[in-house]
Amino acid sequence: MNLNLTLEHLAKITGGKIVNGNPKTPFKTFATDSRVLTAGQNFWALKGGKFDANDFLQDVINKGAAAVVAERAENLDFKNTAFVKVSNALAALQTVAGWHRREMNLKLAAITGSNGKSTTKQMLLSICKTAGQTRANMGNLNNQFGLPFSLLEITPDDKYGVFELGASKKGDIAEIAAPAAPDVGIITNISAAHLEFFKNLQTVYDTKTELAAALNPGGTLVYNLDDDMLKNLKNTYKGRAITFGFSDGADLKISDKENFEFIYKDEVFSFGLNFERHNKLNAAAACAGAIALGLFKDNLERGLKNYEPMPMRMQRVKHGGATFILDCYNANPASMENAITLLAKEKTKPLIAVLGDMKELGAHSAKYHAAAAEQLAENKIETVFLSGPEMAAAAEILRAKHPNINVKYSLYYKDWLADLKNALKNGGTCLVKASRSMNFENIFKEF
């Protein structure tokens, strides 16, 4: 981060007020954790889920902070610390991030959706890197806090930006996308994720499609025409758009061949890459986004060939004669169904599903966990290990309706870990999938 700001300029951008210090004082970077702040650093006081940094302002000043941006300025001994008071520190941060993004001369794509957005981001990032220096948000820096910090890392040398946007309630995408000001917006799909907060699929749709309104003038919306809800945009969205999918009406139509291939504007794009169906959709989304950014066929081909899957997202790892498919970064009904379907296609037996809770489904949880049980039965998965309070619903269905399936269920996976090791002692294929909070990657570490 290297902001070309003074306190005066910062106050003007944020609508804040300098209550102490020289307006010409430089403000190039800042910290947000009062515990590790050192003398001479600037500090931005944010409210987190557990702590409010405004409660520690005097401590920050006593440590010798050069400048502070915060919502409270009362009853403080400023000493030699400059101070800018703002009405909302998070909104001010987002505003500065938006200003910084617009100061940089780069083309930016923003990606959202219920599933596949991280993979699509990584694919598009790999493509963009073939054409110039590219900035992207890493890990979970895709929310109201993380995205502004990612935008503030943009440098004058960056030619492209690829940023993932996450959401857990209506209005999130509108808030997060505003400072990003995307030239291209990509919506991968709409499915039952975070229903504890969204309540229903229509709200998921309304939230994800907020991205369209945040596009820069003349920007391009890229969306999945195969998606039952997103296909409605064909009639309602009047801006520039590129659709993708297997559907006949898609602008970028994926061919139903073993290798990834699509047709765009009567030209065949064939890459000699073998992707599963869900990753063909992710790759198509990335390619459509790249085309909208102005990249060419050569960039698409080189980028996809250099793409490396992210850890814990259908990651294949061999250990002791068995193949593990680690997909424990996230889980929702659509991704669970997809993972079970892919497990059923594996040729190395036995096929074993190790499944943990799908979180944040609220009142819909029992229904979707029961549906996962039926998917296991339909796909003839004969051995299943389940863990977590929500997976009890799946275990109940399997034991009551599908006695031919060998089911091990416990609240804690360590209760059946020895049985899992025994089941895989002669090899096989093991899918490990759960929501991130279940920490199911630790199961693999036990082998």
Coordinates of C-alpha atoms in Angstrom, one line a residue:
M1 CA 0.0 0.0 0.0
N2 CA 1.4 3.4 -1.0
L3 CA -1.3 6.1 -0.9
N4 CA -0.3 9.5 -2.3
L5 CA -2.3 11.4 0.3
T6 CA -2.0 14.1 2.9
L7 CA -4.3 14.4 5.9
E8 CA -6.0 17.3 4.1
H9 CA -6.7 15.2 1.0
L10 CA -7.8 12.3 3.1
A11 CA -10.3 14.4 5.0
K12 CA -11.7 15.8 1.8
I13 CA -12.1 12.3 0.2
T14 CA -13.8 10.8 3.3
G15 CA -15.8 13.9 4.4
G16 CA -13.8 13.8 7.6
K17 CA -12.5 16.6 9.8
I18 CA -8.9 17.1 10.9
V19 CA -9.2 17.7 14.7
N20 CA -5.4 17.6 15.4
G21 CA -2.2 17.9 13.3
N22 CA -0.8 19.5 10.2
P23 CA -3.1 19.2 7.2
K24 CA 0.0 18.7 5.0
T25 CA 1.1 15.6 6.9
P26 CA 1.7 12.6 4.5
F27 CA -0.6 9.6 4.8
K28 CA 0.7 6.8 2.7
T29 CA -0.2 3.6 4.6
F30 CA -1.8 2.5 7.9
A31 CA -2.3 -0.3 10.3
T32 CA -5.6 -1.6 11.8
D33 CA -4.4 -3.8 14.7
S34 CA -3.6 -1.7 17.8
R35 CA -1.8 -4.6 19.4
V36 CA 1.0 -4.6 16.8
L37 CA 1.1 -0.9 16.1
T38 CA 4.6 0.7 16.3
A39 CA 5.6 4.3 16.8
G40 CA 5.4 6.4 13.7
Q41 CA 2.7 4.3 12.0
N42 CA -0.7 5.6 11.0
F43 CA -3.8 3.8 12.5
W44 CA -7.3 3.3 11.1
A45 CA -9.9 2.4 13.8
L46 CA -12.4 -0.2 12.5
K47 CA -15.2 -2.0 14.3
G48 CA -14.9 -5.8 14.0
G49 CA -17.2 -8.6 15.0
K50 CA -15.6 -8.8 18.5
F51 CA -13.7 -5.5 19.0
D52 CA -14.1 -1.8 18.3
A53 CA -10.7 -0.2 17.7
N54 CA -12.2 3.1 18.8
D55 CA -12.0 1.7 22.4
F56 CA -8.2 1.6 22.2
L57 CA -7.5 5.0 20.7
Q58 CA -5.6 6.4 23.7
D59 CA -3.4 3.3 23.7
V60 CA -2.6 3.8 20.0
I61 CA -1.7 7.5 20.7
N62 CA 0.4 6.5 23.7
K63 CA 2.3 4.1 21.4
G64 CA 3.3 7.0 19.2
A65 CA 1.0 6.7 16.2
A66 CA 1.7 9.4 13.6
A67 CA -1.9 9.8 12.6
V68 CA -5.3 8.2 13.5
V69 CA -8.5 7.9 11.5
A70 CA -11.4 7.2 13.8
E71 CA -15.0 7.8 14.7
R72 CA -14.4 9.2 18.2
A73 CA -12.2 12.1 19.1
E74 CA -13.6 13.1 22.5
N75 CA -11.7 12.8 25.8
L76 CA -8.3 12.0 24.1
D77 CA -4.9 13.4 24.8
F78 CA -3.6 13.7 21.2
K79 CA 0.0 14.5 22.2
N80 CA 1.8 14.5 18.8
T81 CA -0.6 12.3 17.0
A82 CA -2.6 13.8 14.1
F83 CA -6.3 12.9 14.0
V84 CA -9.0 12.7 11.4
K85 CA -12.5 12.1 12.6
V86 CA -14.9 10.4 10.3
S87 CA -18.6 9.5 10.7
N88 CA -18.1 5.9 9.7
A89 CA -14.6 4.4 9.5
L90 CA -15.5 1.4 7.3
A91 CA -17.4 3.6 4.8
A92 CA -14.4 6.0 4.8
L93 CA -12.1 3.1 4.1
Q94 CA -14.2 1.9 1.2
T95 CA -14.3 5.5 -0.1
V96 CA -10.5 5.8 0.0
A97 CA -10.2 2.4 -1.7
G98 CA -12.6 3.5 -4.5
W99 CA -10.6 6.7 -4.9
H100 CA -7.3 4.8 -5.1
R101 CA -8.8 2.3 -7.6
R102 CA -9.9 5.1 -9.9
E103 CA -6.5 6.8 -9.7
M104 CA -4.9 3.7 -11.2
N105 CA -5.1 3.0 -14.9
L106 CA -6.2 -0.7 -14.9
K107 CA -9.1 -2.7 -16.2
L108 CA -10.9 -4.5 -13.4
A109 CA -13.1 -7.6 -13.4
A110 CA -15.3 -8.5 -10.3
I111 CA -16.6 -12.0 -9.8
T112 CA -19.5 -13.2 -7.6
G113 CA -21.8 -16.2 -7.5
S114 CA -22.8 -19.0 -5.2
N115 CA -20.3 -21.5 -6.5
G116 CA -17.1 -21.4 -8.5
K117 CA -16.2 -17.8 -8.0
S118 CA -12.8 -18.5 -6.5
T119 CA -11.9 -21.0 -9.3
T120 CA -13.1 -18.6 -11.9
K121 CA -11.0 -15.8 -10.3
Q122 CA -7.9 -18.0 -10.4
M123 CA -8.5 -18.9 -14.0
L124 CA -9.1 -15.3 -15.1
L125 CA -6.1 -14.2 -13.0
S126 CA -3.9 -16.7 -14.9
I127 CA -5.2 -15.5 -18.2
C128 CA -4.7 -11.8 -17.4
K129 CA -1.1 -12.4 -16.2
T130 CA -0.3 -13.4 -19.8
A131 CA -1.1 -9.8 -20.8
G132 CA 0.4 -7.8 -18.0
Q133 CA 0.8 -7.4 -14.3
T134 CA -2.4 -8.3 -12.5
R135 CA -3.7 -7.6 -9.0
A136 CA -6.2 -9.9 -7.2
N137 CA -7.6 -10.4 -3.8
M138 CA -6.3 -13.5 -2.0
G139 CA -7.9 -15.9 0.5
N140 CA -11.1 -14.5 2.1
L141 CA -10.3 -10.8 1.4
N142 CA -13.6 -10.6 -0.5
N143 CA -15.9 -8.8 2.0
Q144 CA -16.6 -5.3 3.2
F145 CA -13.3 -5.2 5.0
G146 CA -11.1 -7.4 2.9
L147 CA -11.9 -6.0 -0.6
P148 CA -10.9 -2.3 0.2
F149 CA -7.6 -3.5 1.6
S150 CA -7.1 -5.5 -1.6
L151 CA -7.9 -2.5 -3.8
L152 CA -5.5 -0.3 -1.8
E153 CA -2.7 -2.7 -2.9
I154 CA -3.2 -1.8 -6.6
T155 CA 0.0 -0.1 -8.0
P156 CA 0.5 2.0 -11.2
D157 CA 2.2 -1.0 -12.8
D158 CA -0.9 -3.2 -12.6
K159 CA -2.7 -3.5 -15.9
Y160 CA -5.5 -5.7 -14.8
G161 CA -7.4 -6.5 -11.6
V162 CA -9.4 -9.6 -10.8
F163 CA -11.4 -9.4 -7.6
E164 CA -13.8 -11.9 -6.0
L165 CA -16.8 -10.5 -4.2
G166 CA -18.5 -12.4 -1.3
A167 CA -21.9 -11.8 0.2
S168 CA -24.0 -13.1 3.1
K169 CA -26.9 -10.7 3.0
K170 CA -28.8 -8.4 0.6
G171 CA -26.9 -5.2 -0.2
D172 CA -23.4 -6.8 0.3
I173 CA -22.5 -6.9 -3.3
A174 CA -23.7 -3.3 -3.9
E175 CA -21.5 -2.1 -1.0
I176 CA -18.4 -4.1 -2.0
A177 CA -18.6 -3.6 -5.7
A178 CA -19.0 0.2 -5.5
P179 CA -15.3 1.0 -4.7
A180 CA -14.2 -1.7 -7.1
A181 CA -16.0 0.1 -10.0
P182 CA -15.7 -3.0 -12.3
D183 CA -15.3 -2.8 -16.0
V184 CA -16.4 -6.4 -16.2
G185 CA -18.8 -8.1 -13.8
I186 CA -19.1 -12.0 -13.7
I187 CA -21.9 -13.9 -12.1
T188 CA -21.1 -17.6 -12.0
N189 CA -24.5 -19.0 -10.7
I190 CA -27.2 -18.8 -8.1
S191 CA -27.7 -21.6 -5.6
A192 CA -28.6 -22.3 -2.0
A193 CA -25.7 -20.8 -0.1
H194 CA -25.9 -18.7 3.1
L195 CA -29.7 -19.2 3.3
E196 CA -29.5 -18.6 7.0
F197 CA -29.1 -15.0 6.1
F198 CA -30.6 -14.8 2.6
K199 CA -33.7 -16.9 3.5
N200 CA -34.5 -17.8 -0.1
L201 CA -33.0 -18.1 -3.6
Q202 CA -34.7 -14.9 -4.9
T203 CA -32.8 -12.9 -2.3
V204 CA -29.6 -14.6 -3.4
Y205 CA -30.4 -13.6 -7.0
D206 CA -31.2 -10.0 -6.0
T207 CA -28.0 -9.8 -4.1
K208 CA -25.6 -11.3 -6.7
T209 CA -27.2 -9.2 -9.5
E210 CA -26.4 -6.0 -7.6
L211 CA -23.1 -6.3 -9.4
A212 CA -24.7 -5.1 -12.7
A213 CA -25.6 -1.7 -11.2
A214 CA -22.0 -1.2 -10.0
L215 CA -20.4 -1.6 -13.4
N216 CA -18.5 1.3 -14.9
P217 CA -20.4 3.1 -17.8
G218 CA -20.0 0.9 -20.8
G219 CA -19.0 -2.1 -18.7
T220 CA -19.9 -5.7 -19.6
L221 CA -21.9 -8.2 -17.5
V222 CA -20.9 -11.8 -17.9
Y223 CA -23.4 -14.4 -16.7
N224 CA -24.3 -18.1 -16.8
L225 CA -27.2 -18.7 -19.2
D226 CA -27.5 -22.3 -18.0
D227 CA -28.5 -21.0 -14.6
D228 CA -32.3 -21.2 -14.1
M229 CA -32.4 -17.7 -12.4
L230 CA -29.6 -15.9 -14.2
K231 CA -31.1 -16.7 -17.6
N232 CA -33.9 -14.1 -16.8
L233 CA -31.2 -11.4 -17.3
K234 CA -31.5 -12.1 -21.0
N235 CA -34.8 -10.2 -20.9
T236 CA -34.3 -7.8 -18.1
Y237 CA -30.7 -6.6 -18.4
K238 CA -30.3 -3.9 -21.1
G239 CA -26.5 -3.3 -20.8
R240 CA -23.6 -4.8 -22.6
A241 CA -23.4 -8.5 -21.8
I242 CA -21.7 -11.8 -22.7
T243 CA -23.5 -15.0 -21.7
F244 CA -21.8 -18.4 -21.4
G245 CA -23.0 -22.0 -20.9
F246 CA -23.9 -25.2 -22.7
S247 CA -27.3 -23.6 -23.7
D248 CA -27.8 -23.0 -27.4
G249 CA -28.5 -19.3 -26.9
A250 CA -25.3 -18.6 -25.1
D251 CA -22.9 -16.0 -26.7
L252 CA -20.0 -18.2 -25.6
K253 CA -21.3 -21.7 -26.1
I254 CA -19.5 -24.6 -24.5
S255 CA -19.2 -27.7 -26.7
D256 CA -20.3 -31.0 -25.3
K257 CA -16.9 -32.7 -25.9
E258 CA -14.4 -34.3 -23.5
N259 CA -11.9 -31.4 -23.8
F260 CA -12.8 -27.9 -23.1
E261 CA -14.0 -26.1 -26.2
F262 CA -16.4 -23.3 -27.0
I263 CA -17.7 -21.2 -29.9
Y264 CA -17.8 -17.4 -29.7
K265 CA -18.8 -15.2 -32.6
D266 CA -18.6 -18.2 -35.0
E267 CA -15.0 -19.0 -34.0
V268 CA -14.0 -22.2 -32.3
F269 CA -11.8 -22.0 -29.3
S270 CA -10.2 -25.3 -28.5
F271 CA -7.6 -25.7 -25.7
G272 CA -6.9 -29.5 -25.4
L273 CA -7.7 -29.3 -21.7
N274 CA -9.8 -31.9 -19.9
F275 CA -12.1 -30.2 -17.4
E276 CA -15.1 -31.6 -15.5
R277 CA -18.4 -30.1 -16.5
H278 CA -18.4 -27.6 -13.5
N279 CA -14.9 -26.5 -14.4
K280 CA -15.9 -26.0 -18.0
L281 CA -18.4 -23.5 -16.8
N282 CA -15.8 -21.8 -14.6
A283 CA -13.4 -21.7 -17.5
A284 CA -16.0 -20.3 -19.8
A285 CA -16.8 -17.6 -17.3
A286 CA -13.1 -16.7 -17.1
C287 CA -12.7 -16.7 -20.9
A288 CA -15.8 -14.6 -21.3
G289 CA -14.5 -12.2 -18.7
A290 CA -11.1 -12.1 -20.4
I291 CA -12.7 -11.4 -23.8
A292 CA -14.7 -8.5 -22.2
L293 CA -11.4 -7.1 -20.9
G294 CA -10.0 -7.1 -24.4
L295 CA -7.8 -10.2 -24.2
F296 CA -7.2 -12.5 -27.1
K297 CA -7.3 -16.3 -27.9
D298 CA -3.6 -16.7 -27.3
N299 CA -4.0 -15.2 -23.8
L300 CA -6.9 -17.5 -23.0
E301 CA -5.0 -20.6 -24.1
R302 CA -1.7 -19.8 -22.3
G303 CA -3.6 -18.7 -19.2
L304 CA -5.7 -21.8 -18.8
K305 CA -2.8 -24.1 -19.4
N306 CA -0.9 -22.3 -16.6
Y307 CA -3.9 -22.3 -14.2
E308 CA -3.2 -24.1 -11.0
P309 CA -6.2 -25.2 -8.9
M310 CA -6.5 -23.8 -5.4
P311 CA -5.9 -26.0 -2.4
M312 CA -8.9 -27.8 -0.9
R313 CA -11.1 -27.2 -3.9
M314 CA -11.5 -30.6 -5.5
Q315 CA -7.8 -31.0 -4.9
R316 CA -6.6 -34.5 -5.7
V317 CA -3.9 -36.0 -3.4
K318 CA -2.5 -39.5 -3.5
H319 CA -1.5 -41.1 -0.2
G320 CA -0.7 -44.7 0.7
G321 CA -2.4 -46.1 -2.4
A322 CA -5.6 -44.1 -1.9
T323 CA -6.7 -41.0 -3.8
F324 CA -8.2 -38.2 -1.7
I325 CA -10.4 -35.5 -3.3
L326 CA -10.1 -32.6 -0.8
D327 CA -13.0 -30.2 -1.2
C328 CA -13.2 -28.7 2.2
Y329 CA -12.9 -25.0 1.6
N330 CA -16.6 -24.6 1.4
A331 CA -19.8 -26.5 1.0
N332 CA -23.4 -25.7 0.0
P333 CA -26.1 -27.9 -1.6
A334 CA -25.0 -27.3 -5.2
S335 CA -21.3 -27.9 -4.6
M336 CA -22.1 -31.0 -2.5
E337 CA -24.2 -32.5 -5.2
N338 CA -21.5 -31.8 -7.8
A339 CA -18.8 -33.4 -5.6
I340 CA -20.8 -36.5 -5.0
T341 CA -21.6 -36.9 -8.7
L342 CA -17.9 -36.6 -9.5
L343 CA -16.9 -39.1 -6.9
A344 CA -19.3 -41.6 -8.5
K345 CA -17.4 -41.3 -11.8
E346 CA -14.1 -42.4 -10.2
K347 CA -12.8 -45.8 -11.3
T348 CA -10.6 -46.7 -8.3
K349 CA -12.8 -48.5 -5.7
P350 CA -14.0 -48.4 -3.0
L351 CA -15.7 -45.0 -3.3
I352 CA -15.9 -43.4 0.1
A353 CA -17.6 -40.1 0.9
V354 CA -16.5 -38.3 4.1
L355 CA -18.9 -35.4 4.6
G356 CA -19.4 -32.7 7.1
D357 CA -21.9 -30.0 7.8
M358 CA -23.0 -27.5 5.2
K359 CA -23.2 -24.4 7.3
E360 CA -25.4 -21.3 7.1
L361 CA -28.5 -23.0 5.7
G362 CA -30.8 -21.9 8.6
A363 CA -34.2 -23.4 8.5
H364 CA -33.4 -25.2 5.2
S365 CA -30.6 -27.2 6.7
A366 CA -32.3 -30.5 7.4
K367 CA -33.9 -30.5 4.0
Y368 CA -30.6 -30.0 2.2
H369 CA -28.7 -32.5 4.3
A370 CA -31.4 -35.1 3.7
A371 CA -31.1 -34.3 0.0
A372 CA -27.3 -35.0 0.2
A373 CA -28.2 -38.5 1.6
E374 CA -30.4 -39.2 -1.4
Q375 CA -27.7 -38.1 -3.8
L376 CA -25.3 -40.5 -2.2
A377 CA -27.8 -43.3 -2.7
E378 CA -28.6 -42.3 -6.3
N379 CA -24.9 -42.3 -7.1
K380 CA -24.4 -45.7 -5.5
I381 CA -21.8 -44.6 -3.0
E382 CA -21.5 -47.6 -0.7
T383 CA -19.5 -46.3 2.2
V384 CA -20.2 -43.0 3.9
F385 CA -18.6 -41.3 6.9
L386 CA -20.6 -38.3 8.3
S387 CA -19.8 -35.8 11.1
G388 CA -21.3 -32.7 12.6
P389 CA -24.7 -31.8 14.0
E390 CA -26.3 -30.9 10.7
M391 CA -25.2 -34.2 9.0
A392 CA -27.3 -36.1 11.5
A393 CA -30.3 -35.5 9.1
A394 CA -28.3 -37.3 6.3
A395 CA -27.4 -40.2 8.6
E396 CA -31.0 -40.7 9.6
I397 CA -32.2 -40.9 6.0
L398 CA -29.5 -43.3 5.0
R399 CA -30.1 -45.6 7.9
A400 CA -33.9 -45.6 7.5
K401 CA -34.2 -45.8 3.7
H402 CA -30.8 -47.2 2.4
P403 CA -29.6 -50.0 4.7
N404 CA -27.3 -51.3 1.9
I405 CA -25.1 -48.2 2.5
N406 CA -22.4 -48.6 5.2
V407 CA -22.9 -45.4 7.3
K408 CA -20.7 -44.2 10.1
Y409 CA -21.9 -41.1 11.9
S410 CA -20.7 -39.2 14.9
L411 CA -20.7 -35.6 16.0
Y412 CA -16.9 -35.7 16.0
Y413 CA -14.9 -37.3 13.1
K414 CA -12.2 -38.7 15.5
D415 CA -14.8 -41.2 16.7
W416 CA -14.8 -43.0 13.3
L417 CA -11.3 -42.0 12.1
A418 CA -9.8 -45.5 12.7
D419 CA -12.6 -47.1 10.7
L420 CA -11.9 -44.7 7.8
K421 CA -8.3 -45.6 7.8
N422 CA -9.2 -49.3 7.8
A423 CA -11.6 -48.8 4.9
L424 CA -8.8 -47.2 2.8
K425 CA -6.0 -49.5 3.8
N426 CA -6.1 -51.3 0.4
G427 CA -6.6 -48.1 -1.6
G428 CA -9.7 -46.5 -3.0
T429 CA -11.0 -43.0 -3.7
C430 CA -12.1 -40.8 -0.8
L431 CA -14.0 -37.5 -1.1
V432 CA -13.6 -35.2 1.9
K433 CA -16.1 -32.3 1.8
A434 CA -17.5 -29.9 4.4
S435 CA -18.0 -26.2 5.1
R436 CA -14.7 -24.4 6.0
S437 CA -15.6 -24.1 9.7
M438 CA -15.6 -28.0 10.0
N439 CA -11.8 -28.0 9.4
F440 CA -12.0 -31.3 7.5
E441 CA -8.6 -30.9 6.0
N442 CA -7.4 -32.1 9.4
I443 CA -8.8 -35.5 8.5
F444 CA -6.4 -35.9 5.7
K445 CA -3.5 -34.8 8.0
E446 CA -4.3 -37.8 10.2
F447 CA -3.2 -40.2 7.5

